[in-house]
PDB file of C-alpha atoms in Angstrom:
ATOM      1  CA  UNK A   1       7.292 159.143 190.929  1.00 52.00           C
ATOM      2  CA  UNK A   2      11.010 159.907 190.736  1.00 70.00           C
ATOM      3  CA  UNK A   3      12.248 160.928 187.181  1.00 90.00           C
ATOM      4  CA  UNK A   4      15.163 158.718 186.200  1.00 97.00           C
ATOM      5  CA  UNK A   5      17.887 160.005 184.275  1.00 97.00           C
ATOM      6  CA  UNK A   6      20.145 157.832 181.632  1.00 98.00           C
ATOM      7  CA  UNK A   7      22.675 156.965 184.469  1.00 98.00           C
ATOM      8  CA  UNK A   8      19.620 155.739 186.580  1.00 98.00           C
ATOM      9  CA  UNK A   9      18.324 153.368 183.696  1.00 98.00           C
ATOM     10  CA  UNK A  10      21.659 152.163 182.998  1.00 98.00           C
ATOM     11  CA  UNK A  11      22.149 150.829 186.611  1.00 98.00           C
ATOM     12  CA  UNK A  12      18.860 149.280 186.665  1.00 98.00           C
ATOM     13  CA  UNK A  13      19.786 147.429 183.389  1.00 98.00           C
ATOM     14  CA  UNK A  14      23.022 146.123 184.998  1.00 98.00           C
ATOM     15  CA  UNK A  15      21.373 145.364 188.112  1.00 97.00           C
ATOM     16  CA  UNK A  16      18.522 143.328 186.435  1.00 95.00           C
ATOM     17  CA  UNK A  17      21.111 141.159 184.778  1.00 94.00           C
ATOM     18  CA  UNK A  18      23.036 140.710 188.011  1.00 94.00           C
ATOM     19  CA  UNK A  19      22.176 142.380 191.184  1.00 94.00           C
ATOM     20  CA  UNK A  20      25.705 141.471 193.035  1.00 95.00           C
ATOM     21  CA  UNK A  21      27.448 143.409 190.484  1.00 97.00           C
ATOM     22  CA  UNK A  22      30.012 145.439 192.561  1.00 98.00           C
ATOM     23  CA  UNK A  23      29.113 149.213 192.354  1.00 98.00           C
ATOM     24  CA  UNK A  24      32.613 150.175 191.391  1.00 98.00           C
ATOM     25  CA  UNK A  25      32.172 147.822 188.240  1.00 98.00           C
ATOM     26  CA  UNK A  26      28.935 149.488 187.547  1.00 98.00           C
ATOM     27  CA  UNK A  27      30.472 153.038 187.974  1.00 98.00           C
ATOM     28  CA  UNK A  28      33.158 152.039 185.628  1.00 98.00           C
ATOM     29  CA  UNK A  29      30.752 150.682 182.912  1.00 98.00           C
ATOM     30  CA  UNK A  30      28.763 154.008 183.191  1.00 98.00           C
ATOM     31  CA  UNK A  31      31.155 156.815 184.033  1.00 98.00           C
ATOM     32  CA  UNK A  32      30.313 157.264 187.599  1.00 98.00           C
ATOM     33  CA  UNK A  33      32.089 156.882 190.797  1.00 98.00           C
ATOM     34  CA  UNK A  34      31.123 153.766 193.113  1.00 98.00           C
ATOM     35  CA  UNK A  35      29.912 156.404 195.807  1.00 98.00           C
ATOM     36  CA  UNK A  36      27.734 157.893 193.033  1.00 98.00           C
ATOM     37  CA  UNK A  37      26.172 154.760 192.163  1.00 98.00           C
ATOM     38  CA  UNK A  38      25.736 153.996 195.847  1.00 98.00           C
ATOM     39  CA  UNK A  39      23.586 156.834 196.296  1.00 98.00           C
ATOM     40  CA  UNK A  40      21.638 156.225 193.248  1.00 98.00           C
ATOM     41  CA  UNK A  41      20.996 152.865 194.140  1.00 98.00           C
ATOM     42  CA  UNK A  42      19.911 153.946 197.787  1.00 97.00           C
ATOM     43  CA  UNK A  43      17.815 156.355 196.467  1.00 97.00           C
ATOM     44  CA  UNK A  44      15.911 154.082 194.197  1.00 97.00           C
ATOM     45  CA  UNK A  45      15.465 151.542 197.186  1.00 96.00           C
ATOM     46  CA  UNK A  46      13.959 154.242 199.293  1.00 96.00           C
ATOM     47  CA  UNK A  47      11.604 155.352 196.590  1.00 96.00           C
ATOM     48  CA  UNK A  48      10.699 151.674 195.579  1.00 95.00           C
ATOM     49  CA  UNK A  49      11.859 151.795 192.201  1.00 96.00           C
ATOM     50  CA  UNK A  50      13.799 148.766 193.217  1.00 96.00           C
ATOM     51  CA  UNK A  51      11.301 146.721 195.195  1.00 96.00           C
ATOM     52  CA  UNK A  52      13.391 143.815 196.001  1.00 94.00           C
ATOM     53  CA  UNK A  53      16.695 141.834 195.491  1.00 91.00           C
ATOM     54  CA  UNK A  54      16.031 138.311 194.705  1.00 90.00           C
ATOM     55  CA  UNK A  55      17.756 135.354 193.336  1.00 87.00           C
ATOM     56  CA  UNK A  56      16.196 133.347 190.730  1.00 85.00           C
ATOM     57  CA  UNK A  57      16.664 129.322 191.324  1.00 85.00           C
ATOM     58  CA  UNK A  58      16.868 126.325 188.937  1.00 84.00           C
ATOM     59  CA  UNK A  59      13.884 124.369 190.069  1.00 81.00           C
ATOM     60  CA  UNK A  60      15.207 121.649 188.010  1.00 82.00           C
ATOM     61  CA  UNK A  61      18.654 121.419 189.873  1.00 76.00           C
ATOM     62  CA  UNK A  62      18.890 118.140 191.616  1.00 67.00           C
ATOM     63  CA  UNK A  63      20.297 120.150 194.722  1.00 70.00           C
ATOM     64  CA  UNK A  64      17.107 121.266 195.540  1.00 66.00           C
ATOM     65  CA  UNK A  65      14.980 118.190 195.022  1.00 59.00           C
TER      66      UNK A  65
END
C-alpha cells in the first residue's frame, strides 16, 4: 500500500465531503497547486486508494418515486 502524507489525507477528507470540489479550490485550501492536487488524485485512483466516485441520492425524494 502507498503511504499517504498529510496532503493526501487532506485531499481525501475534502473529496469525501464533496467529490466535485474543483482541484483549484482543494489546492487553495491545503496549499498546493491545482496540478499537484490533480497528480495526487490520479495516483490515488490508480493505486485504488480512491475506489469510486459516487453520488448519494435521497431515496425519500419525490423525484425518484
